[in-house]
Amino acid sequence: MFNLQEVEQQLRTILGELLAAYPMGSKQILVLGTSTSEVLGERIGTSGSEQAAEVIFRVLKEFQSQHLFQLAFQCCEHLNRGLVVERETAEMFRLEEVTVVPVAKAGGSMASYAFNHMADPVVVESIQAHAGIDIGDTFIGMHLRPVAVPVRPSIRQVGNAHVTMAYTRPKLIGGARAVYQNTKMNSSCT
C-alpha cells in the first residue's frame, strides 16, 4: 500500500544524509531522477502518480529553501532525459534551453509536476550536477559531473522504489608525485 507520510519521511532521511555527506549551497545543483510508478510499487513508466510527485517536490523545495541549492528534475526517456530547472538556474549555469513541455506520458509525472509548480521553469537538454538522487533506477549518471562518489543511505527505498545517491568531487590528476592538499595553507614549517 502506498503511504504518502512514509514516502515523505524516507525522503527527508535520505536528503539529510546526502547533505551531511556533501553540504550544498546556491552554487551547487542537485539532480533528481524519479519514477513515481516505482514509488508506488509498479513498473517504471506505467503508473505515474501526481500525489507522489507532489510529496517529493514539496520536501525537495523545503530542503532547497534551507540549503539554497539549485534543483533539476530529470524527464523520462521520451524527452531524452531532459531536465526541468528554474530559468534562473539555467542562466546561472549557462544551460541551453530546449522547447518542450513535460507531461505525464512524455516527461514523467515528477518532471511534469515540477514544471507546473516552479516559478519560471525551462527544460534544458543536459547538465553537470554536483549531486544527485535516483529514486526508481532512472539512471541520472549522465547528469553528474565526471567523478561521482556514492552515498549509501541508511534506507534503500522511497516507497517501493530503489534509491541511489551520489555527490561529485574534482578529478585527482598527476599520479604518484601529485600533491592534493594546498601545502601553503597546511604547513606550519618552512
PDB file of C-alpha atoms in Angstrom:
ATOM      1  CA  MET A   1       0.000   0.000   0.000  1.00  0.00           C
ATOM      2  CA  PHE A   2       1.220   3.490  -0.894  1.00  0.00           C
ATOM      3  CA  ASN A   3       1.773   5.650   2.183  1.00  0.00           C
ATOM      4  CA  LEU A   4       2.475   9.338   1.477  1.00  0.00           C
ATOM      5  CA  GLN A   5       3.665  10.062   5.025  1.00  0.00           C
ATOM      6  CA  GLU A   6       6.166   7.207   4.818  1.00  0.00           C
ATOM      7  CA  VAL A   7       7.455   8.449   1.451  1.00  0.00           C
ATOM      8  CA  GLU A   8       7.883  11.932   2.916  1.00  0.00           C
ATOM      9  CA  GLN A   9       9.812  10.637   5.939  1.00  0.00           C
ATOM     10  CA  GLN A  10      12.023   8.403   3.796  1.00  0.00           C
ATOM     11  CA  LEU A  11      12.860  11.303   1.503  1.00  0.00           C
ATOM     12  CA  ARG A  12      13.662  13.556   4.465  1.00  0.00           C
ATOM     13  CA  THR A  13      16.018  10.880   5.801  1.00  0.00           C
ATOM     14  CA  ILE A  14      17.948  10.401   2.574  1.00  0.00           C
ATOM     15  CA  LEU A  15      18.155  14.145   1.845  1.00  0.00           C
ATOM     16  CA  GLY A  16      19.534  14.725   5.328  1.00  0.00           C
ATOM     17  CA  GLU A  17      22.129  12.004   4.809  1.00  0.00           C
ATOM     18  CA  LEU A  18      23.184  13.336   1.409  1.00  0.00           C
ATOM     19  CA  LEU A  19      23.543  16.873   2.754  1.00  0.00           C
ATOM     20  CA  ALA A  20      25.537  15.582   5.743  1.00  0.00           C
ATOM     21  CA  ALA A  21      27.943  13.846   3.336  1.00  0.00           C
ATOM     22  CA  TYR A  22      28.065  16.759   0.892  1.00  0.00           C
ATOM     23  CA  PRO A  23      26.769  20.130   2.117  1.00  0.00           C
ATOM     24  CA  MET A  24      25.393  22.162  -0.781  1.00  0.00           C
ATOM     25  CA  GLY A  25      24.645  25.828  -1.300  1.00  0.00           C
ATOM     26  CA  SER A  26      23.494  28.175  -4.036  1.00  0.00           C
ATOM     27  CA  LYS A  27      26.338  27.270  -6.412  1.00  0.00           C
ATOM     28  CA  GLN A  28      25.530  23.549  -6.485  1.00  0.00           C
ATOM     29  CA  ILE A  29      22.889  21.651  -8.427  1.00  0.00           C
ATOM     30  CA  LEU A  30      21.041  18.616  -7.081  1.00  0.00           C
ATOM     31  CA  VAL A  31      19.589  16.466  -9.875  1.00  0.00           C
ATOM     32  CA  LEU A  32      16.659  14.220  -9.090  1.00  0.00           C
ATOM     33  CA  GLY A  33      15.511  11.301 -11.194  1.00  0.00           C
ATOM     34  CA  THR A  34      12.224   9.797 -10.044  1.00  0.00           C
ATOM     35  CA  SER A  35       9.879   7.089 -11.171  1.00  0.00           C
ATOM     36  CA  THR A  36       6.672   7.757  -9.278  1.00  0.00           C
ATOM     37  CA  SER A  37       5.447   4.421 -10.698  1.00  0.00           C
ATOM     38  CA  GLU A  38       8.280   2.649  -8.876  1.00  0.00           C
ATOM     39  CA  VAL A  39       7.493   4.598  -5.696  1.00  0.00           C
ATOM     40  CA  LEU A  40       4.008   3.071  -5.926  1.00  0.00           C
ATOM     41  CA  GLY A  41       5.437  -0.410  -6.455  1.00  0.00           C
ATOM     42  CA  GLU A  42       4.642  -0.558 -10.167  1.00  0.00           C
ATOM     43  CA  ARG A  43       6.926  -0.945 -13.186  1.00  0.00           C
ATOM     44  CA  ILE A  44       8.695   2.236 -14.290  1.00  0.00           C
ATOM     45  CA  GLY A  45       6.649   4.285 -16.754  1.00  0.00           C
ATOM     46  CA  THR A  46       3.329   2.532 -16.139  1.00  0.00           C
ATOM     47  CA  SER A  47       1.519   4.200 -13.221  1.00  0.00           C
ATOM     48  CA  GLY A  48       2.776   7.726 -12.697  1.00  0.00           C
ATOM     49  CA  SER A  49       1.438   9.488  -9.614  1.00  0.00           C
ATOM     50  CA  GLU A  50       0.882  13.197  -9.225  1.00  0.00           C
ATOM     51  CA  GLN A  51       0.328  12.603  -5.485  1.00  0.00           C
ATOM     52  CA  ALA A  52       3.790  11.046  -5.106  1.00  0.00           C
ATOM     53  CA  ALA A  53       5.291  13.826  -7.237  1.00  0.00           C
ATOM     54  CA  GLU A  54       3.653  16.470  -5.030  1.00  0.00           C
ATOM     55  CA  VAL A  55       5.118  14.993  -1.837  1.00  0.00           C
ATOM     56  CA  ILE A  56       8.598  14.641  -3.337  1.00  0.00           C
ATOM     57  CA  PHE A  57       8.509  18.157  -4.817  1.00  0.00           C
ATOM     58  CA  ARG A  58       7.310  19.725  -1.552  1.00  0.00           C
ATOM     59  CA  VAL A  59      10.054  18.079   0.520  1.00  0.00           C
ATOM     60  CA  LEU A  60      12.753  18.990  -2.008  1.00  0.00           C
ATOM     61  CA  LYS A  61      11.606  22.610  -2.117  1.00  0.00           C
ATOM     62  CA  GLU A  62      11.665  22.741   1.691  1.00  0.00           C
ATOM     63  CA  PHE A  63      15.264  21.478   1.798  1.00  0.00           C
ATOM     64  CA  GLN A  64      16.182  23.799  -1.060  1.00  0.00           C
ATOM     65  CA  SER A  65      14.876  26.812   0.849  1.00  0.00           C
ATOM     66  CA  GLN A  66      17.014  25.828   3.856  1.00  0.00           C
ATOM     67  CA  HIS A  67      20.229  24.999   1.943  1.00  0.00           C
ATOM     68  CA  LEU A  68      19.783  27.161  -1.199  1.00  0.00           C
ATOM     69  CA  PHE A  69      20.981  24.537  -3.714  1.00  0.00           C
ATOM     70  CA  GLN A  70      19.595  24.514  -7.255  1.00  0.00           C
ATOM     71  CA  LEU A  71      17.184  21.765  -8.345  1.00  0.00           C
ATOM     72  CA  ALA A  72      16.998  19.849 -11.615  1.00  0.00           C
ATOM     73  CA  PHE A  73      14.264  17.270 -12.287  1.00  0.00           C
ATOM     74  CA  GLN A  74      15.107  14.642 -14.892  1.00  0.00           C
ATOM     75  CA  CYS A  75      12.492  13.872 -17.529  1.00  0.00           C
ATOM     76  CA  CYS A  76      11.873  10.341 -18.751  1.00  0.00           C
ATOM     77  CA  GLU A  77      13.406   8.757 -21.825  1.00  0.00           C
ATOM     78  CA  HIS A  78      10.645  10.086 -24.117  1.00  0.00           C
ATOM     79  CA  LEU A  79      12.188  13.543 -23.674  1.00  0.00           C
ATOM     80  CA  ASN A  80      15.736  12.149 -23.896  1.00  0.00           C
ATOM     81  CA  ARG A  81      16.171  12.680 -20.151  1.00  0.00           C
ATOM     82  CA  GLY A  82      15.954  16.473 -20.479  1.00  0.00           C
ATOM     83  CA  LEU A  83      15.797  18.404 -17.209  1.00  0.00           C
ATOM     84  CA  VAL A  84      13.369  20.868 -15.673  1.00  0.00           C
ATOM     85  CA  VAL A  85      15.106  23.757 -13.917  1.00  0.00           C
ATOM     86  CA  GLU A  86      14.264  27.310 -12.951  1.00  0.00           C
ATOM     87  CA  ARG A  87      15.173  29.835 -15.658  1.00  0.00           C
ATOM     88  CA  GLU A  88      17.475  31.486 -13.094  1.00  0.00           C
ATOM     89  CA  THR A  89      19.398  28.198 -12.729  1.00  0.00           C
ATOM     90  CA  ALA A  90      19.674  27.809 -16.499  1.00  0.00           C
ATOM     91  CA  GLU A  91      21.053  31.335 -16.780  1.00  0.00           C
ATOM     92  CA  MET A  92      23.428  30.971 -13.809  1.00  0.00           C
ATOM     93  CA  PHE A  93      24.991  27.775 -15.208  1.00  0.00           C
ATOM     94  CA  ARG A  94      24.666  28.778 -18.887  1.00  0.00           C
ATOM     95  CA  LEU A  95      22.447  25.816 -19.722  1.00  0.00           C
ATOM     96  CA  GLU A  96      20.878  25.686 -23.152  1.00  0.00           C
ATOM     97  CA  GLU A  97      17.093  25.785 -23.080  1.00  0.00           C
ATOM     98  CA  VAL A  98      15.109  23.451 -25.340  1.00  0.00           C
ATOM     99  CA  THR A  99      11.490  23.788 -26.402  1.00  0.00           C
ATOM    100  CA  VAL A 100       9.223  21.206 -24.797  1.00  0.00           C
ATOM    101  CA  VAL A 101       6.660  20.983 -22.030  1.00  0.00           C
ATOM    102  CA  PRO A 102       6.868  17.762 -19.990  1.00  0.00           C
ATOM    103  CA  VAL A 103       3.601  15.923 -19.420  1.00  0.00           C
ATOM    104  CA  ALA A 104       2.970  12.711 -17.503  1.00  0.00           C
ATOM    105  CA  LYS A 105       3.228  10.459 -20.593  1.00  0.00           C
ATOM    106  CA  ALA A 106       6.182  12.313 -22.153  1.00  0.00           C
ATOM    107  CA  GLY A 107       8.488  13.584 -19.464  1.00  0.00           C
ATOM    108  CA  GLY A 108       7.084  11.723 -16.480  1.00  0.00           C
ATOM    109  CA  SER A 109       4.869  12.673 -13.564  1.00  0.00           C
ATOM    110  CA  MET A 110       7.731  14.123 -11.478  1.00  0.00           C
ATOM    111  CA  ALA A 111       9.134  16.375 -14.218  1.00  0.00           C
ATOM    112  CA  SER A 112       5.626  17.392 -15.267  1.00  0.00           C
ATOM    113  CA  TYR A 113       4.689  18.277 -11.691  1.00  0.00           C
ATOM    114  CA  ALA A 114       7.912  20.267 -11.223  1.00  0.00           C
ATOM    115  CA  PHE A 115       7.376  22.144 -14.488  1.00  0.00           C
ATOM    116  CA  ASN A 116       3.856  23.100 -13.420  1.00  0.00           C
ATOM    117  CA  HIS A 117       4.855  24.209  -9.906  1.00  0.00           C
ATOM    118  CA  MET A 118       8.174  26.024 -10.352  1.00  0.00           C
ATOM    119  CA  ALA A 119       8.255  29.819 -10.507  1.00  0.00           C
ATOM    120  CA  ASP A 120       9.742  30.150 -14.026  1.00  0.00           C
ATOM    121  CA  PRO A 121      10.586  26.673 -15.363  1.00  0.00           C
ATOM    122  CA  VAL A 122      12.507  25.792 -18.505  1.00  0.00           C
ATOM    123  CA  VAL A 123      13.739  22.489 -19.887  1.00  0.00           C
ATOM    124  CA  VAL A 124      17.421  22.020 -20.677  1.00  0.00           C
ATOM    125  CA  GLU A 125      18.999  19.145 -22.549  1.00  0.00           C
ATOM    126  CA  SER A 126      21.935  18.409 -20.274  1.00  0.00           C
ATOM    127  CA  ILE A 127      23.532  19.391 -17.009  1.00  0.00           C
ATOM    128  CA  GLN A 128      26.597  18.577 -14.913  1.00  0.00           C
ATOM    129  CA  ALA A 129      25.144  18.430 -11.405  1.00  0.00           C
ATOM    130  CA  HIS A 130      27.132  18.349  -8.178  1.00  0.00           C
ATOM    131  CA  ALA A 131      24.966  15.684  -6.534  1.00  0.00           C
ATOM    132  CA  GLY A 132      22.030  13.504  -7.354  1.00  0.00           C
ATOM    133  CA  ILE A 133      19.314  11.248  -6.039  1.00  0.00           C
ATOM    134  CA  ASP A 134      17.869   8.479  -8.176  1.00  0.00           C
ATOM    135  CA  ILE A 135      14.519   7.155  -6.985  1.00  0.00           C
ATOM    136  CA  GLY A 136      13.450   4.140  -9.012  1.00  0.00           C
ATOM    137  CA  ASP A 137      16.607   3.417 -11.040  1.00  0.00           C
ATOM    138  CA  THR A 138      16.072   6.160 -13.630  1.00  0.00           C
ATOM    139  CA  PHE A 139      19.838   6.456 -14.347  1.00  0.00           C
ATOM    140  CA  ILE A 140      20.861  10.021 -13.518  1.00  0.00           C
ATOM    141  CA  GLY A 141      24.583   9.351 -14.019  1.00  0.00           C
ATOM    142  CA  MET A 142      24.657  11.200 -17.337  1.00  0.00           C
ATOM    143  CA  HIS A 143      23.738  14.374 -15.449  1.00  0.00           C
ATOM    144  CA  LEU A 144      26.504  14.216 -12.827  1.00  0.00           C
ATOM    145  CA  ARG A 145      29.990  15.663 -13.054  1.00  0.00           C
ATOM    146  CA  PRO A 146      32.664  13.111 -14.042  1.00  0.00           C
ATOM    147  CA  VAL A 147      33.790  11.811 -10.623  1.00  0.00           C
ATOM    148  CA  ALA A 148      30.770  10.566  -8.684  1.00  0.00           C
ATOM    149  CA  VAL A 149      31.117   9.394  -5.093  1.00  0.00           C
ATOM    150  CA  PRO A 150      28.336   7.049  -3.939  1.00  0.00           C
ATOM    151  CA  VAL A 151      26.486   7.888  -0.729  1.00  0.00           C
ATOM    152  CA  ARG A 152      24.932   4.840   0.895  1.00  0.00           C
ATOM    153  CA  PRO A 153      21.648   5.845   2.530  1.00  0.00           C
ATOM    154  CA  SER A 154      20.541   4.132   5.723  1.00  0.00           C
ATOM    155  CA  ILE A 155      17.313   3.250   3.937  1.00  0.00           C
ATOM    156  CA  ARG A 156      17.388   1.879   0.405  1.00  0.00           C
ATOM    157  CA  GLN A 157      13.883   2.760  -0.755  1.00  0.00           C
ATOM    158  CA  VAL A 158      11.446   5.621  -1.070  1.00  0.00           C
ATOM    159  CA  GLY A 159       8.062   3.980  -1.127  1.00  0.00           C
ATOM    160  CA  ASN A 160       8.780   0.862  -3.155  1.00  0.00           C
ATOM    161  CA  ALA A 161      11.473   2.468  -5.331  1.00  0.00           C
ATOM    162  CA  HIS A 162      15.154   1.615  -5.010  1.00  0.00           C
ATOM    163  CA  VAL A 163      17.282   4.674  -4.126  1.00  0.00           C
ATOM    164  CA  THR A 164      20.862   5.547  -5.002  1.00  0.00           C
ATOM    165  CA  MET A 165      22.669   8.814  -4.302  1.00  0.00           C
ATOM    166  CA  ALA A 166      25.995  10.397  -5.158  1.00  0.00           C
ATOM    167  CA  TYR A 167      27.922  13.607  -4.917  1.00  0.00           C
ATOM    168  CA  THR A 168      30.807  14.624  -7.130  1.00  0.00           C
ATOM    169  CA  ARG A 169      34.348  15.761  -6.494  1.00  0.00           C
ATOM    170  CA  PRO A 170      37.068  17.285  -8.664  1.00  0.00           C
ATOM    171  CA  LYS A 171      39.274  14.843 -10.567  1.00  0.00           C
ATOM    172  CA  LEU A 172      42.564  13.815  -8.952  1.00  0.00           C
ATOM    173  CA  ILE A 173      45.282  14.214 -11.585  1.00  0.00           C
ATOM    174  CA  GLY A 174      49.059  13.892 -11.610  1.00  0.00           C
ATOM    175  CA  GLY A 175      49.810  10.387 -10.396  1.00  0.00           C
ATOM    176  CA  ALA A 176      52.094   9.257  -7.559  1.00  0.00           C
ATOM    177  CA  ARG A 177      54.000  12.538  -7.145  1.00  0.00           C
ATOM    178  CA  ALA A 178      50.958  14.782  -7.173  1.00  0.00           C
ATOM    179  CA  VAL A 179      50.004  16.800  -4.099  1.00  0.00           C
ATOM    180  CA  TYR A 180      46.269  17.028  -3.401  1.00  0.00           C
ATOM    181  CA  GLN A 181      46.259  19.466  -0.493  1.00  0.00           C
ATOM    182  CA  ASN A 182      47.372  23.064  -0.522  1.00  0.00           C
ATOM    183  CA  THR A 183      50.623  22.761   1.458  1.00  0.00           C
ATOM    184  CA  LYS A 184      50.965  26.546   1.790  1.00  0.00           C
ATOM    185  CA  MET A 185      47.796  26.594   3.850  1.00  0.00           C
ATOM    186  CA  ASN A 186      48.506  23.381   5.800  1.00  0.00           C
ATOM    187  CA  SER A 187      52.223  23.771   6.512  1.00  0.00           C
ATOM    188  CA  SER A 188      53.469  25.139   9.824  1.00  0.00           C
ATOM    189  CA  CYS A 189      57.133  24.506   8.877  1.00  0.00           C
ATOM    190  CA  THR A 190      59.049  26.295   6.167  1.00  0.00           C
TER     191      THR A 190
END
